[in-house]
Amino acid sequence: MPSWTHNLQGLLNLFLQSHCPLCQRSTSDILCQYCARQLQNCGQKNPCASWQGAVPIFGWGVYGGSLKRAIAVMKYENQPNIARILGAWLGEAWLLHSPQPHTQILVVPIPMHQQKQKQRGYNQAALIAESFCQTTKLKLNLNGLERVRETQAQFGLSMSEREKNLAEAFVVGKEFRDRCTSTSVLLVDDIYTTGATTKSAVQTLHQSGIKVLGLAAVAIAIKDQHTSTTKQK
């Protein structure tokens, strides 16, 4: 290879390098190899461990450590591409461990209030759902739910306060209002913690006669990792 070609390639590689949003190392990918490996280590061996009860939960990883940090950076440091990576990993896990492999499913992300989404610039749950559906080839309805009431942050609230906070926060989207679906809905969100958000969304869909299969979440808060006993969201 002529020296000028080699030098040009080196210059191009330098400009193509970016910085990992989690550690600031130089990388040609969205995440550096080290951070990607650390995140993948957060994945659960059995994502279906909480696929039970009134609202079954499919959880890719445990909410803590590197995964908790990545979700915070994704949401609060303008890093939407992290959502696309996590959505793809959630989709890969669904393909490998799907509790309902032969069921027709319509994927609906948990929505943000319009004002909050305008401030952030994106809804991370919607980006996760898009990537999830690209991986699984499941059908996506981005606007199956609408958030019509801006709620206060759930952190620090008791369970009863969370439920009151989210009461009547959602309505079904226009497409469902115009034509109710007989296909089961799989909700998608970034985090499953106490269950209040999921419960409110499920109640809204059930009131319109829409069956909810469960929730697929990137991260699930686990009370005891040895027994896989989860909190409700």
Short mmCIF file of C-alpha atoms in Angstrom, two decimals:
data_model
loop_
_atom_site.label_atom_id
_atom_site.label_comp_id
_atom_site.label_asym_id
_atom_site.label_seq_id
_atom_site.Cartn_x
_atom_site.Cartn_y
_atom_site.Cartn_z
CA MET A 1 0.00 0.00 0.00
CA PRO A 2 1.47 3.42 -0.94
CA SER A 3 2.46 5.48 2.08
CA TRP A 4 0.05 8.29 1.18
CA THR A 5 -2.85 5.80 1.11
CA HIS A 6 -1.84 4.40 4.49
CA ASN A 7 -1.62 7.90 5.95
CA LEU A 8 -5.04 8.82 4.51
CA GLN A 9 -6.58 5.68 6.03
CA GLY A 10 -5.04 6.51 9.38
CA LEU A 11 -6.44 10.04 9.20
CA LEU A 12 -9.90 8.72 8.31
CA ASN A 13 -9.80 6.26 11.22
CA LEU A 14 -8.90 9.10 13.55
CA PHE A 15 -11.88 11.18 12.43
CA LEU A 16 -14.21 8.16 12.55
CA GLN A 17 -13.31 7.49 16.18
CA SER A 18 -15.80 8.69 18.77
CA HIS A 19 -15.88 8.44 22.53
CA CYS A 20 -17.74 5.81 24.50
CA PRO A 21 -20.54 7.64 26.36
CA LEU A 22 -19.97 5.48 29.44
CA CYS A 23 -16.19 5.75 29.90
CA GLN A 24 -14.98 8.23 27.25
CA ARG A 25 -12.57 5.73 25.70
CA SER A 26 -12.06 6.14 21.95
CA THR A 27 -14.17 3.71 19.94
CA SER A 28 -15.46 3.24 16.41
CA ASP A 29 -18.67 1.72 17.80
CA ILE A 30 -21.42 3.24 19.93
CA LEU A 31 -19.87 1.66 23.04
CA CYS A 32 -16.29 0.55 23.59
CA GLN A 33 -15.67 -3.19 23.83
CA TYR A 34 -15.01 -2.99 27.57
CA CYS A 35 -18.31 -1.26 28.41
CA ALA A 36 -20.28 -3.45 26.01
CA ARG A 37 -18.85 -6.54 27.73
CA GLN A 38 -19.62 -5.13 31.19
CA LEU A 39 -23.21 -4.45 30.14
CA GLN A 40 -23.71 -7.88 28.61
CA ASN A 41 -22.58 -9.40 31.89
CA CYS A 42 -25.67 -7.79 33.47
CA GLY A 43 -27.97 -10.02 31.41
CA GLN A 44 -30.02 -12.63 33.25
CA LYS A 45 -29.54 -16.29 32.44
CA ASN A 46 -33.31 -16.72 32.70
CA PRO A 47 -35.15 -13.58 31.51
CA CYS A 48 -38.45 -15.43 32.07
CA ALA A 49 -37.90 -15.80 35.83
CA SER A 50 -40.64 -13.23 36.47
CA TRP A 51 -42.98 -14.33 33.68
CA GLN A 52 -45.83 -15.08 36.08
CA GLY A 53 -48.62 -13.42 38.01
CA ALA A 54 -51.20 -10.90 36.82
CA VAL A 55 -48.66 -9.09 34.63
CA PRO A 56 -45.80 -11.36 33.51
CA ILE A 57 -42.41 -9.63 33.18
CA PHE A 58 -39.62 -10.55 30.76
CA GLY A 59 -36.47 -8.91 32.08
CA TRP A 60 -33.22 -8.82 30.10
CA GLY A 61 -30.96 -7.69 32.93
CA VAL A 62 -30.77 -6.82 36.59
CA TYR A 63 -31.16 -3.13 37.40
CA GLY A 64 -27.87 -2.22 39.02
CA GLY A 65 -24.18 -1.66 38.34
CA SER A 66 -23.19 -1.01 34.73
CA LEU A 67 -26.75 -1.41 33.45
CA LYS A 68 -28.14 1.18 35.87
CA ARG A 69 -25.38 3.58 34.83
CA ALA A 70 -26.02 2.98 31.10
CA ILE A 71 -29.76 3.63 31.48
CA ALA A 72 -29.08 6.87 33.36
CA VAL A 73 -26.68 8.05 30.64
CA MET A 74 -29.19 7.04 27.96
CA LYS A 75 -31.99 9.05 29.57
CA TYR A 76 -30.27 12.07 31.04
CA GLU A 77 -27.12 12.62 28.95
CA ASN A 78 -28.68 12.63 25.46
CA GLN A 79 -27.46 9.19 24.38
CA PRO A 80 -30.39 7.64 22.45
CA ASN A 81 -28.11 5.17 20.65
CA ILE A 82 -27.70 3.26 23.90
CA ALA A 83 -31.44 2.53 23.72
CA ARG A 84 -30.99 0.94 20.31
CA ILE A 85 -28.25 -1.37 21.60
CA LEU A 86 -30.26 -2.39 24.66
CA GLY A 87 -33.36 -2.94 22.52
CA ALA A 88 -31.43 -5.27 20.22
CA TRP A 89 -30.13 -7.28 23.19
CA LEU A 90 -33.65 -7.46 24.62
CA GLY A 91 -34.85 -8.73 21.24
CA GLU A 92 -32.10 -11.36 21.02
CA ALA A 93 -33.03 -12.60 24.49
CA TRP A 94 -36.71 -12.76 23.46
CA LEU A 95 -35.82 -14.88 20.43
CA LEU A 96 -33.83 -17.28 22.60
CA HIS A 97 -36.16 -17.44 25.62
CA SER A 98 -39.58 -16.26 24.43
CA PRO A 99 -42.30 -17.53 26.80
CA GLN A 100 -44.84 -17.20 23.95
CA PRO A 101 -42.91 -18.20 20.79
CA HIS A 102 -45.93 -18.91 18.59
CA THR A 103 -48.26 -16.14 19.75
CA GLN A 104 -49.10 -13.18 17.52
CA ILE A 105 -47.89 -10.11 19.36
CA LEU A 106 -48.19 -6.36 18.90
CA VAL A 107 -45.42 -4.41 20.65
CA VAL A 108 -46.37 -1.15 22.38
CA PRO A 109 -43.82 1.02 24.23
CA ILE A 110 -44.68 2.81 27.47
CA PRO A 111 -45.14 6.44 26.38
CA MET A 112 -43.78 9.65 27.85
CA HIS A 113 -45.85 12.78 28.29
CA GLN A 114 -45.52 15.00 25.24
CA GLN A 115 -43.93 17.84 27.20
CA LYS A 116 -41.34 15.62 28.85
CA GLN A 117 -40.49 13.95 25.54
CA LYS A 118 -40.05 17.35 23.94
CA GLN A 119 -37.57 18.29 26.66
CA ARG A 120 -35.60 15.05 26.35
CA GLY A 121 -35.88 14.84 22.58
CA TYR A 122 -36.88 11.16 22.48
CA ASN A 123 -38.71 8.44 24.36
CA GLN A 124 -36.16 5.79 25.27
CA ALA A 125 -38.87 3.11 25.58
CA ALA A 126 -39.95 3.79 21.97
CA LEU A 127 -36.35 3.52 20.72
CA ILE A 128 -35.89 0.27 22.65
CA ALA A 129 -39.15 -1.06 21.17
CA GLU A 130 -38.10 -0.13 17.62
CA SER A 131 -34.80 -1.97 17.97
CA PHE A 132 -36.54 -4.87 19.72
CA CYS A 133 -38.95 -5.25 16.79
CA GLN A 134 -36.19 -4.93 14.19
CA THR A 135 -34.49 -7.88 15.90
CA THR A 136 -37.56 -10.05 16.56
CA LYS A 137 -39.58 -9.04 13.45
CA LEU A 138 -42.60 -8.47 15.69
CA LYS A 139 -45.11 -5.79 14.70
CA LEU A 140 -44.74 -2.40 16.40
CA ASN A 141 -47.43 0.11 17.33
CA LEU A 142 -45.51 3.15 18.55
CA ASN A 143 -48.66 5.05 19.51
CA GLY A 144 -50.76 2.30 21.05
CA LEU A 145 -50.77 4.24 24.30
CA GLU A 146 -50.69 7.97 25.01
CA ARG A 147 -49.64 9.63 28.24
CA VAL A 148 -52.15 12.41 28.82
CA ARG A 149 -51.18 13.46 32.31
CA GLU A 150 -47.71 14.58 33.30
CA THR A 151 -46.86 12.81 36.54
CA GLN A 152 -44.28 13.60 39.16
CA ALA A 153 -41.16 11.43 39.47
CA GLN A 154 -41.95 8.07 41.06
CA PHE A 155 -38.73 7.93 43.07
CA GLY A 156 -39.37 8.25 46.81
CA LEU A 157 -43.11 7.63 46.60
CA SER A 158 -44.87 4.80 48.42
CA MET A 159 -46.74 2.17 46.43
CA SER A 160 -50.12 3.80 47.09
CA GLU A 161 -48.68 7.22 46.19
CA ARG A 162 -47.25 5.79 42.94
CA GLU A 163 -50.62 4.33 41.96
CA LYS A 164 -52.42 7.59 42.76
CA ASN A 165 -49.76 9.50 40.84
CA LEU A 166 -50.36 7.36 37.74
CA ALA A 167 -54.15 7.16 37.96
CA GLU A 168 -55.64 7.99 34.55
CA ALA A 169 -52.20 8.90 33.21
CA PHE A 170 -52.71 6.87 30.00
CA VAL A 171 -55.31 6.54 27.26
CA VAL A 172 -55.31 4.18 24.31
CA GLY A 173 -53.85 5.62 21.13
CA LYS A 174 -55.87 6.75 18.12
CA GLU A 175 -55.26 3.56 16.15
CA PHE A 176 -56.72 1.44 18.95
CA ARG A 177 -59.60 3.88 19.40
CA ASP A 178 -60.46 3.63 15.69
CA ARG A 179 -60.04 -0.13 15.47
CA CYS A 180 -59.64 -2.33 18.54
CA THR A 181 -57.11 -5.13 18.04
CA SER A 182 -57.62 -8.79 18.90
CA THR A 183 -53.84 -9.31 18.94
CA SER A 184 -52.18 -9.56 22.34
CA VAL A 185 -50.04 -6.58 23.31
CA LEU A 186 -46.51 -6.84 24.69
CA LEU A 187 -45.53 -3.66 26.50
CA VAL A 188 -41.90 -2.52 26.37
CA ASP A 189 -40.08 -0.25 28.81
CA ASP A 190 -36.55 0.47 29.97
CA ILE A 191 -36.97 -0.34 33.68
CA TYR A 192 -39.39 -2.41 35.74
CA THR A 193 -39.27 -1.39 39.40
CA THR A 194 -42.42 -1.24 41.55
CA GLY A 195 -45.10 -2.12 39.00
CA ALA A 196 -47.18 1.07 39.22
CA THR A 197 -46.49 2.29 35.66
CA THR A 198 -47.09 -1.13 34.14
CA LYS A 199 -50.27 -1.66 36.16
CA SER A 200 -51.71 1.68 35.01
CA ALA A 201 -50.89 0.96 31.36
CA VAL A 202 -52.38 -2.54 31.55
CA GLN A 203 -55.58 -1.26 33.16
CA THR A 204 -55.98 1.33 30.39
CA LEU A 205 -55.64 -1.31 27.67
CA HIS A 206 -57.90 -3.79 29.47
CA GLN A 207 -60.64 -1.16 29.74
CA SER A 208 -60.66 -1.01 25.93
CA GLY A 209 -60.85 -4.79 25.66
CA ILE A 210 -57.19 -5.19 24.64
CA LYS A 211 -55.37 -8.23 26.00
CA VAL A 212 -51.91 -7.62 27.46
CA LEU A 213 -49.47 -10.51 27.27
CA GLY A 214 -46.94 -8.92 29.63
CA LEU A 215 -44.04 -6.49 29.74
CA ALA A 216 -40.55 -6.81 28.27
CA ALA A 217 -38.05 -4.60 30.09
CA VAL A 218 -34.34 -4.02 29.62
CA ALA A 219 -33.77 -3.92 33.38
CA ILE A 220 -35.72 -5.38 36.25
CA ALA A 221 -35.23 -4.48 39.91
CA ILE A 222 -34.70 -7.68 41.85
CA LYS A 223 -35.13 -7.85 45.60
CA ASP A 224 -33.21 -11.08 46.01
CA GLN A 225 -31.12 -12.27 43.09
CA HIS A 226 -30.83 -15.78 44.56
CA THR A 227 -34.58 -16.34 44.63
CA SER A 228 -35.37 -14.03 41.70
CA THR A 229 -38.13 -12.50 43.79
CA THR A 230 -39.03 -9.24 42.11
CA LYS A 231 -40.68 -6.11 43.23
CA GLN A 232 -43.79 -5.15 41.35
CA LYS A 233 -43.46 -2.24 38.87
#
